mmCIF file of C-alpha atoms in Angstrom:
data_model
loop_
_atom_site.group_PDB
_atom_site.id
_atom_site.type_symbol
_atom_site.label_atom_id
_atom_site.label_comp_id
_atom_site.label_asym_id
_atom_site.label_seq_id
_atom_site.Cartn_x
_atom_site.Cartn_y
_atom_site.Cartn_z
ATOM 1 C CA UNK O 3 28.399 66.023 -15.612
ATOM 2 C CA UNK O 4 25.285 67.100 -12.962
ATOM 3 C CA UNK O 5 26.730 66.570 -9.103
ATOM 4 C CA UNK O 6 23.787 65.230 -7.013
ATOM 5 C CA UNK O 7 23.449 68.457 -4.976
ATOM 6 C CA UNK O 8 22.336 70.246 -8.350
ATOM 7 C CA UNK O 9 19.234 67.984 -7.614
ATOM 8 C CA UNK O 10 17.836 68.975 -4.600
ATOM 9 C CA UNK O 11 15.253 66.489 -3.923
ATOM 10 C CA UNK O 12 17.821 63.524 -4.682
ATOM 11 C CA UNK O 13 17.514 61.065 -1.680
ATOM 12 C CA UNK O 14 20.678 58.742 -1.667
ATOM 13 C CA UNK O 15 20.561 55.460 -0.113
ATOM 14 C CA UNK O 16 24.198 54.229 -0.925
ATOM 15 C CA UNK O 17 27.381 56.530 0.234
ATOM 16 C CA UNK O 18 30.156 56.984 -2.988
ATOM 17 C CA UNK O 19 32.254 54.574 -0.645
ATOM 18 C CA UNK O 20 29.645 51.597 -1.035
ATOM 19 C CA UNK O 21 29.161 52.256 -4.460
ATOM 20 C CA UNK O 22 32.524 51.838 -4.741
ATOM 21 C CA UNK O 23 32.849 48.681 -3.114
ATOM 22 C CA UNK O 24 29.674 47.322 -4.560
ATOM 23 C CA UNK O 25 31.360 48.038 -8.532
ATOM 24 C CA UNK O 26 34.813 46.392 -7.410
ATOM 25 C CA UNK O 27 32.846 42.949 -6.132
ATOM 26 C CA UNK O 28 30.273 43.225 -9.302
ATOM 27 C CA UNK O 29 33.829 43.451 -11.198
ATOM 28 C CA UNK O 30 35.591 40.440 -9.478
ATOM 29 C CA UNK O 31 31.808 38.161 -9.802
ATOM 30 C CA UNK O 32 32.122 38.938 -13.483
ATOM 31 C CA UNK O 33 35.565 37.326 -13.389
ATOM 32 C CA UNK O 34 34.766 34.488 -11.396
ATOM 33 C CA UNK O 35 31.546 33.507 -13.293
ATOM 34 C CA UNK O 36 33.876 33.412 -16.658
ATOM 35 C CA UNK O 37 36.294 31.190 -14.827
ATOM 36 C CA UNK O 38 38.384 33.291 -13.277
ATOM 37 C CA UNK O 39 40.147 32.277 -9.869
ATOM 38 C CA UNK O 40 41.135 35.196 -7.761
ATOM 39 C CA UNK O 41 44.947 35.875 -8.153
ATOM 40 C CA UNK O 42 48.144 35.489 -5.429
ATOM 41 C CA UNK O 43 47.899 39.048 -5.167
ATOM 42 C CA UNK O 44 44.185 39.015 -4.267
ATOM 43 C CA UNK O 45 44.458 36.240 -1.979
ATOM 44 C CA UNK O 46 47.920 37.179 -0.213
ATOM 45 C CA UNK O 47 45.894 40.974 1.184
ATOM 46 C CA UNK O 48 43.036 38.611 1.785
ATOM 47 C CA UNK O 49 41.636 38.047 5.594
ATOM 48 C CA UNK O 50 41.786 34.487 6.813
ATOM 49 C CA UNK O 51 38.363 32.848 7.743
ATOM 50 C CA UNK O 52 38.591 30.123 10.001
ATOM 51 C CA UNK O 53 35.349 27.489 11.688
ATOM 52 C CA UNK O 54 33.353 29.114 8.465
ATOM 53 C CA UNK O 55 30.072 28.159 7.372
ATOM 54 C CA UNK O 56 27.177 29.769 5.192
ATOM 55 C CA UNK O 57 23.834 31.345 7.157
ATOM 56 C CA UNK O 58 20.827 33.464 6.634
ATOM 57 C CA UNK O 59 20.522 36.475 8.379
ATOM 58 C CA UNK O 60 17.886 38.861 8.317
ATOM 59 C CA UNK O 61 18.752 42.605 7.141
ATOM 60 C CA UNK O 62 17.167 45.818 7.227
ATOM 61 C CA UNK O 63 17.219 47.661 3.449
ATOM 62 C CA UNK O 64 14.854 50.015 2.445
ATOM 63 C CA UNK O 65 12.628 48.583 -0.666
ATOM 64 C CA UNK O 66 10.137 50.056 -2.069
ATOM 65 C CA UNK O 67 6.445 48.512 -2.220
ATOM 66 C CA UNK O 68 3.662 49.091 -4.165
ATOM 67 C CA UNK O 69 1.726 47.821 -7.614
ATOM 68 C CA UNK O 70 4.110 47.648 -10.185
ATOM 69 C CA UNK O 71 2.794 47.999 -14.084
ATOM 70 C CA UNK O 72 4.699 47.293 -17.047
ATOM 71 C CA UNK O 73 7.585 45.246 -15.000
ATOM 72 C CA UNK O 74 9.912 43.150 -17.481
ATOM 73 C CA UNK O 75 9.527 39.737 -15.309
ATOM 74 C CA UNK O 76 6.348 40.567 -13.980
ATOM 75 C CA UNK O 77 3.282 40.368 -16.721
ATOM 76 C CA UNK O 78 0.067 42.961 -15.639
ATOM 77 C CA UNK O 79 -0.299 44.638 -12.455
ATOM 78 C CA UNK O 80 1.526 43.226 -9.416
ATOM 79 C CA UNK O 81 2.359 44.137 -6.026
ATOM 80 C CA UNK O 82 5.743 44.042 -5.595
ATOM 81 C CA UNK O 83 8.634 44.325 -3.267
ATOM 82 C CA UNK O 84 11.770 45.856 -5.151
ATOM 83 C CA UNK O 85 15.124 45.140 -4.583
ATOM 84 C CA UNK O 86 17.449 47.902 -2.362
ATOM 85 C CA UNK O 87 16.500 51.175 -2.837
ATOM 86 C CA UNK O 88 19.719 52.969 -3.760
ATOM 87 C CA UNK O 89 18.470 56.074 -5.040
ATOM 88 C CA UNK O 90 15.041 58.171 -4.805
ATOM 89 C CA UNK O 91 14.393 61.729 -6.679
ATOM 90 C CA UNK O 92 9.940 61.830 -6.205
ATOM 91 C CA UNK O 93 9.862 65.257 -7.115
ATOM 92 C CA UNK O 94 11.624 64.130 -10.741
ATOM 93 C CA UNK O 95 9.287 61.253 -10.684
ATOM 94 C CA UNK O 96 12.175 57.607 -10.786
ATOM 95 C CA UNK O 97 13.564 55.709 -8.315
ATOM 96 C CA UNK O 98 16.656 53.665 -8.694
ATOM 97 C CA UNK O 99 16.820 49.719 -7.440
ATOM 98 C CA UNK O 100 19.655 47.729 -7.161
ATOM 99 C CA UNK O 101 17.977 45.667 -10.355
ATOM 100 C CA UNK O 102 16.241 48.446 -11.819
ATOM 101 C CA UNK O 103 15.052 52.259 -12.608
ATOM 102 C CA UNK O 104 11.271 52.709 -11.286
ATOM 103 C CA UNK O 105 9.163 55.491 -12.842
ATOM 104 C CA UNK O 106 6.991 56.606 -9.726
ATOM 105 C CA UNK O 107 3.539 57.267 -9.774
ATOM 106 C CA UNK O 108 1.334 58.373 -6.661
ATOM 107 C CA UNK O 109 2.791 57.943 -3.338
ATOM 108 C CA UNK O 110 0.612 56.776 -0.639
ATOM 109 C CA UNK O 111 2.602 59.256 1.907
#
């Protein structure tokens, strides 16, 4: 199997160690959303959260933005906002979103 550095103009925007983390949570989501609980085990290495409560907060990811053609949810030509960038390769011509493989087209830098 290719490493990344046999493609040179590979930009990555997630480290091994938060794809990692990112496939573990995806893996314990799956769980929960077919009724699941966590176990003992996960619970008992779990932190304790204490005067909790949900929020918004702003974050910075890099996105990509331009006119997207062809998109599964969105019919005809829109401009678009993707999810997180996690991978970029323009010389090769794709981008990889958290929801999605792009194929690029012109660049406007």
């Amino acid at each position: 199997m290719p490493a990344a550095s046999d493609f040179p103009s590979l930009e990555l925007y997630m480290s091994v160690d938060e794809a990692v983390t990112l496939e573990a949570a995806l893996a314990a989501f799956d769980a929960v959303t077919v009724g699941a609980a966590p176990t003992a085990r996960d619970l008992a290495g779990a932190p304790r959260l204490v005067d909790w409560r949900h929020c918004l907060v702003p974050t910075v990811e890099r996105v990509l933005i331009g006119t997207a053609e062809g998109h599964p949810r969105l019919p005809g030509r829109r401009s678009v906002v993707t999810s997180p960038l996690l991978a970029l390769d323009a010389e090769a011509g794709w981008a990889r979103t958290v929801s999605r493989f792009y194929r690029l087209g012109r660049s406007l830098v």
